[in-house]
CSV table of C-alpha atoms and ligand atoms in Angstrom, one decimal:
chain,number,residue,atom,x,y,z
C,1,UNK,CA,-14.1,25.6,-24.9
C,2,UNK,CA,-12.6,26.2,-21.4
C,3,UNK,CA,-15.1,25.4,-18.7
C,4,UNK,CA,-15.7,28.2,-16.2
C,5,UNK,CA,-15.9,27.2,-12.5
C,6,UNK,CA,-17.1,29.3,-9.5
C,7,UNK,CA,-15.6,28.3,-6.2
C,8,UNK,CA,-17.6,29.5,-3.1
C,9,UNK,CA,-15.8,29.1,0.2
C,10,UNK,CA,-15.3,31.7,3.0
C,11,UNK,CA,-12.1,30.1,4.4
C,12,UNK,CA,-9.3,31.7,2.2
C,13,UNK,CA,-6.9,28.9,2.8
C,14,UNK,CA,-9.3,26.3,1.4
C,15,UNK,CA,-10.9,28.6,-1.3
C,16,UNK,CA,-7.5,29.6,-2.6
C,17,UNK,CA,-6.1,26.1,-2.7
C,18,UNK,CA,-9.1,24.8,-4.5
C,19,UNK,CA,-9.0,27.7,-7.0
C,20,UNK,CA,-5.3,27.2,-7.6
C,21,UNK,CA,-5.8,23.4,-8.2
C,22,UNK,CA,-8.7,23.9,-10.5
C,23,UNK,CA,-6.9,26.6,-12.4
C,24,UNK,CA,-3.9,24.4,-12.8
C,25,UNK,CA,-6.1,21.9,-14.6
C,26,UNK,CA,-6.8,24.6,-17.3
C,27,UNK,CA,-10.2,25.7,-16.1
C,28,UNK,CA,-11.2,29.3,-15.7
C,29,UNK,CA,-11.9,30.0,-12.0
C,30,UNK,CA,-13.7,32.8,-10.0
C,31,UNK,CA,-14.0,32.7,-6.3
C,32,UNK,CA,-16.7,34.1,-3.9
C,33,UNK,CA,-16.6,34.2,-0.1
C,34,UNK,CA,-20.3,34.1,0.7
C,35,UNK,CA,-23.7,32.9,-0.5
C,36,UNK,CA,-25.2,36.2,-1.5
C,37,UNK,CA,-22.2,37.1,-3.7
C,38,UNK,CA,-22.3,33.6,-5.2
C,39,UNK,CA,-25.9,33.9,-6.2
C,40,UNK,CA,-25.2,37.4,-7.7
C,41,UNK,CA,-22.2,36.0,-9.6
C,42,UNK,CA,-24.1,33.0,-11.0
C,43,UNK,CA,-26.9,35.3,-12.1
C,44,UNK,CA,-24.6,37.6,-14.1
C,45,UNK,CA,-22.3,35.0,-15.4
C,46,UNK,CA,-22.6,31.7,-17.0
C,47,UNK,CA,-20.7,29.0,-15.1
C,48,UNK,CA,-20.3,25.4,-16.1
C,49,UNK,CA,-19.9,24.2,-12.5
C,50,UNK,CA,-20.2,25.6,-9.0
C,51,UNK,CA,-18.1,24.2,-6.1
C,52,UNK,CA,-20.1,25.2,-3.1
C,53,UNK,CA,-19.0,25.0,0.6
C,54,UNK,CA,-21.8,24.1,2.9
C,55,UNK,CA,-20.5,26.4,5.7
C,56,UNK,CA,-20.7,30.0,4.6
C,57,UNK,CA,-21.0,33.1,6.8
C,58,UNK,CA,-24.4,34.3,5.5
C,59,UNK,CA,-26.6,31.7,3.7
C,60,UNK,CA,-25.8,28.1,4.2
C,61,UNK,CA,-24.5,26.3,1.1
C,62,UNK,CA,-27.7,24.2,1.1
C,63,UNK,CA,-29.8,27.4,0.9
C,64,UNK,CA,-27.6,28.8,-1.8
C,65,UNK,CA,-28.0,25.5,-3.7
C,66,UNK,CA,-31.8,25.6,-3.3
C,67,UNK,CA,-32.0,29.1,-4.6
C,68,UNK,CA,-29.6,28.5,-7.4
C,69,UNK,CA,-31.6,25.5,-8.5
C,70,UNK,CA,-34.7,27.7,-8.9
C,71,UNK,CA,-33.0,29.6,-11.6
C,72,UNK,CA,-30.3,27.5,-13.1
C,73,UNK,CA,-29.3,23.9,-14.0
C,74,UNK,CA,-25.6,24.6,-13.4
C,75,UNK,CA,-24.0,21.5,-11.9
C,76,UNK,CA,-23.2,22.0,-8.2
C,77,UNK,CA,-20.5,20.1,-6.3
C,78,UNK,CA,-21.0,20.6,-2.5
C,79,UNK,CA,-18.1,20.6,0.0
C,80,UNK,CA,-19.4,19.1,3.3
C,81,UNK,CA,-18.0,18.4,6.7
C,82,UNK,CA,-16.9,14.8,7.6
C,83,UNK,CA,-19.8,14.4,10.0
C,84,UNK,CA,-22.2,16.3,7.8
C,85,UNK,CA,-24.5,13.5,6.8
C,86,UNK,CA,-27.6,15.8,7.2
C,87,UNK,CA,-25.9,18.4,5.0
C,88,UNK,CA,-25.2,15.8,2.3
C,89,UNK,CA,-28.7,14.6,2.2
C,90,UNK,CA,-30.1,18.2,2.3
C,91,UNK,CA,-27.7,19.2,-0.4
C,92,UNK,CA,-28.7,16.4,-2.7
C,93,UNK,CA,-32.4,17.1,-2.0
C,94,UNK,CA,-31.7,20.8,-2.8
C,95,UNK,CA,-30.4,19.7,-6.2
C,96,UNK,CA,-26.6,19.4,-5.8
C,97,UNK,CA,-25.1,16.9,-8.3
C,98,UNK,CA,-22.5,15.5,-6.0
C,99,UNK,CA,-20.5,16.2,-2.8
C,100,UNK,CA,-17.0,15.8,-1.5
C,101,UNK,CA,-16.4,15.4,2.2
C,102,UNK,CA,-13.8,17.5,4.0
C,103,UNK,CA,-10.9,16.9,4.3
C,104,UNK,CA,-10.5,15.9,0.7
C,105,UNK,CA,-7.5,15.5,-1.6
C,106,UNK,CA,-7.2,17.9,-4.6
C,107,UNK,CA,-6.9,14.8,-6.8
C,108,UNK,CA,-10.3,13.6,-5.6
C,109,UNK,CA,-11.9,16.9,-6.0
C,110,UNK,CA,-10.6,17.3,-9.5
C,111,UNK,CA,-11.7,13.9,-10.5
C,112,UNK,CA,-15.2,14.7,-9.3
C,113,UNK,CA,-15.2,17.9,-11.3
C,114,UNK,CA,-14.0,16.2,-14.4
C,115,UNK,CA,-16.7,13.5,-14.0
C,116,UNK,CA,-19.5,16.1,-13.6
C,117,UNK,CA,-18.3,18.1,-16.6
C,118,UNK,CA,-18.0,15.0,-18.7
C,119,UNK,CA,-21.5,13.9,-17.8
C,120,UNK,CA,-22.7,17.4,-18.7
C,121,UNK,CA,-21.1,17.1,-22.0
C,122,UNK,CA,-22.6,13.7,-22.6
C,123,UNK,CA,-26.0,15.1,-21.8
C,124,UNK,CA,-25.5,17.9,-24.3
C,125,UNK,CA,-24.6,15.6,-27.1
C,126,UNK,CA,-27.0,12.9,-26.1
C,127,UNK,CA,-28.7,11.1,-28.9
C,128,UNK,CA,-32.1,12.3,-29.7
C,129,UNK,CA,-34.4,10.5,-27.3
C,130,UNK,CA,-37.6,9.1,-28.7
C,131,UNK,CA,-40.8,10.8,-27.5
C,132,UNK,CA,-42.7,8.6,-25.0
C,133,UNK,CA,-46.0,8.7,-23.3
C,134,UNK,CA,-46.7,6.9,-20.0
C,135,UNK,CA,-50.2,7.7,-18.8
C,136,UNK,CA,-50.3,11.5,-18.0
C,137,UNK,CA,-46.5,11.8,-18.5
C,138,UNK,CA,-45.1,12.7,-21.9
C,139,UNK,CA,-41.4,13.0,-22.8
C,140,UNK,CA,-41.0,15.3,-25.8
C,141,UNK,CA,-37.8,13.8,-27.3
C,142,UNK,CA,-34.5,15.6,-27.4
C,143,UNK,CA,-35.5,18.9,-25.7
C,144,UNK,CA,-35.4,17.5,-22.1
C,145,UNK,CA,-39.1,18.5,-21.9
C,146,UNK,CA,-41.7,16.7,-20.0
C,147,UNK,CA,-45.3,17.4,-19.6
C,148,UNK,CA,-47.7,16.1,-17.0
C,149,UNK,CA,-51.4,16.2,-17.9
C,150,UNK,CA,-50.4,18.5,-20.8
C,151,UNK,CA,-48.6,21.0,-18.6
C,152,UNK,CA,-44.9,21.5,-19.0
C,153,UNK,CA,-42.8,20.4,-15.9
C,154,UNK,CA,-39.3,21.7,-15.3
C,155,UNK,CA,-36.9,18.9,-14.5
C,156,UNK,CA,-33.3,19.3,-13.7
C,157,UNK,CA,-30.9,17.3,-16.1
C,158,UNK,CA,-30.5,14.5,-13.5
C,159,UNK,CA,-34.2,14.4,-12.8
C,160,UNK,CA,-34.9,14.1,-16.5
C,161,UNK,CA,-32.3,11.4,-16.8
C,162,UNK,CA,-34.1,9.5,-14.1
C,163,UNK,CA,-37.5,9.8,-15.7
C,164,UNK,CA,-36.1,9.0,-19.2
C,165,UNK,CA,-34.5,5.8,-17.8
C,166,UNK,CA,-37.7,4.6,-16.1
C,167,UNK,CA,-39.7,5.6,-19.2
C,168,UNK,CA,-37.5,3.6,-21.4
C,169,UNK,CA,-39.2,0.5,-20.1
C,170,UNK,CA,-42.5,1.4,-18.5
C,171,UNK,CA,-43.7,-1.0,-15.8
C,172,UNK,CA,-40.2,-2.5,-15.4
C,173,UNK,CA,-38.7,-2.3,-11.9
C,174,UNK,CA,-35.3,-0.6,-11.8
C,175,UNK,CA,-33.3,-1.4,-8.7
C,176,UNK,CA,-31.8,1.5,-6.8
C,177,UNK,CA,-28.3,0.3,-7.6
C,178,UNK,CA,-29.2,0.4,-11.3
C,179,UNK,CA,-30.6,3.9,-11.0
C,180,UNK,CA,-27.5,5.1,-9.1
C,181,UNK,CA,-25.2,3.6,-11.7
C,182,UNK,CA,-27.2,5.3,-14.5
C,183,UNK,CA,-27.4,8.7,-12.9
C,184,UNK,CA,-23.9,9.0,-11.5
C,185,UNK,CA,-21.9,6.7,-13.8
C,186,UNK,CA,-19.3,6.3,-11.1
C,187,UNK,CA,-18.5,3.6,-8.6
C,188,UNK,CA,-17.7,5.9,-5.7
C,189,UNK,CA,-20.2,8.7,-6.0
C,190,UNK,CA,-23.5,8.9,-4.5
C,191,UNK,CA,-25.1,6.2,-2.3
C,192,UNK,CA,-28.5,4.7,-2.8
C,193,UNK,CA,-30.0,7.3,-0.4
C,194,UNK,CA,-29.1,9.9,-3.0
C,195,UNK,CA,-31.3,7.9,-5.4
C,196,UNK,CA,-34.2,8.2,-3.0
C,197,UNK,CA,-33.9,11.9,-2.7
C,198,UNK,CA,-33.9,12.2,-6.5
C,199,UNK,CA,-37.0,10.0,-6.7
C,200,UNK,CA,-38.6,12.3,-4.1
C,201,UNK,CA,-37.8,15.5,-6.0
C,202,UNK,CA,-39.3,14.0,-9.2
C,203,UNK,CA,-42.4,12.9,-7.4
C,204,UNK,CA,-43.1,16.4,-6.2
C,205,UNK,CA,-43.2,17.4,-9.9
C,206,UNK,CA,-45.1,14.6,-11.5
C,207,UNK,CA,-47.5,13.2,-8.9
C,208,UNK,CA,-50.9,14.5,-8.0
C,209,UNK,CA,-50.0,13.7,-4.4
C,210,UNK,CA,-46.3,13.1,-3.9
C,211,UNK,CA,-47.0,11.4,-0.6
C,212,UNK,CA,-49.1,8.8,-2.3
C,213,UNK,CA,-47.4,8.2,-5.6
C,214,UNK,CA,-49.3,6.5,-8.4
C,215,UNK,CA,-47.0,7.1,-11.3
C,216,UNK,CA,-43.4,6.7,-10.0
C,217,UNK,CA,-44.1,3.9,-7.6
C,218,UNK,CA,-41.9,2.1,-5.1
C,219,UNK,CA,-41.6,-1.7,-5.3
C,220,UNK,CA,-40.6,-2.6,-1.8
C,221,UNK,CA,-37.2,-4.1,-1.3
C,222,UNK,CA,-36.5,-3.9,-5.0
C,223,UNK,CA,-36.7,-0.4,-6.5
C,224,UNK,CA,-38.9,1.9,-8.6
C,225,UNK,CA,-41.0,1.8,-11.7
C,226,UNK,CA,-43.0,4.2,-13.8
C,227,UNK,CA,-46.5,3.1,-14.6
C,228,UNK,CA,-49.4,4.8,-16.6
C,229,UNK,CA,-51.7,6.8,-14.3
K,301,CA,CA1,-16.6,27.4,4.8
């Protein structure tokens, strides 16, 4: 099945070049020029991936990402400015899967797109995970479902992957590097700070008080562990 990709970029020269390159790889491509149109398009149409520029005329790419995440798990690859460190962090916090910094080569962009789609495919065909219970947190096996104190909690695929990793050995400390490798499966993708933003977004969903975590706890200087609480 051909993957369908939405490219959101207001600068025609960049948007068209990206669309052309992606189409040449055999993917189906649509383009949108602003955030509002992008949100409408993703609502009506199932995409396998969204390439989202952070600088858009109406909503910022980060805001589009945040809103998109509220209704969809579609993978999002952000395009950020070279000096846009803040945008990169905010984008990952808002639920983006990865980012590419402008100016980028088409080869680099395409390789990131392939990596995200491959990961998506692996997630889909992932072996049935065993149910697990760690204190108030319960993983319900292959459905990517998690409950906390009996209440269903919606996790994005990458958040689920993080929880499933830590739940595979409750109490064991996983280093940030280990988590990054597991989540991104790529040497040159996200840095360890991206790991922290994922931890933070999971805590908001599974902790009684995310500011004082008692389930997904930090082990200073080493990493993170999941403990019964
Ligand atoms: Ca732009």
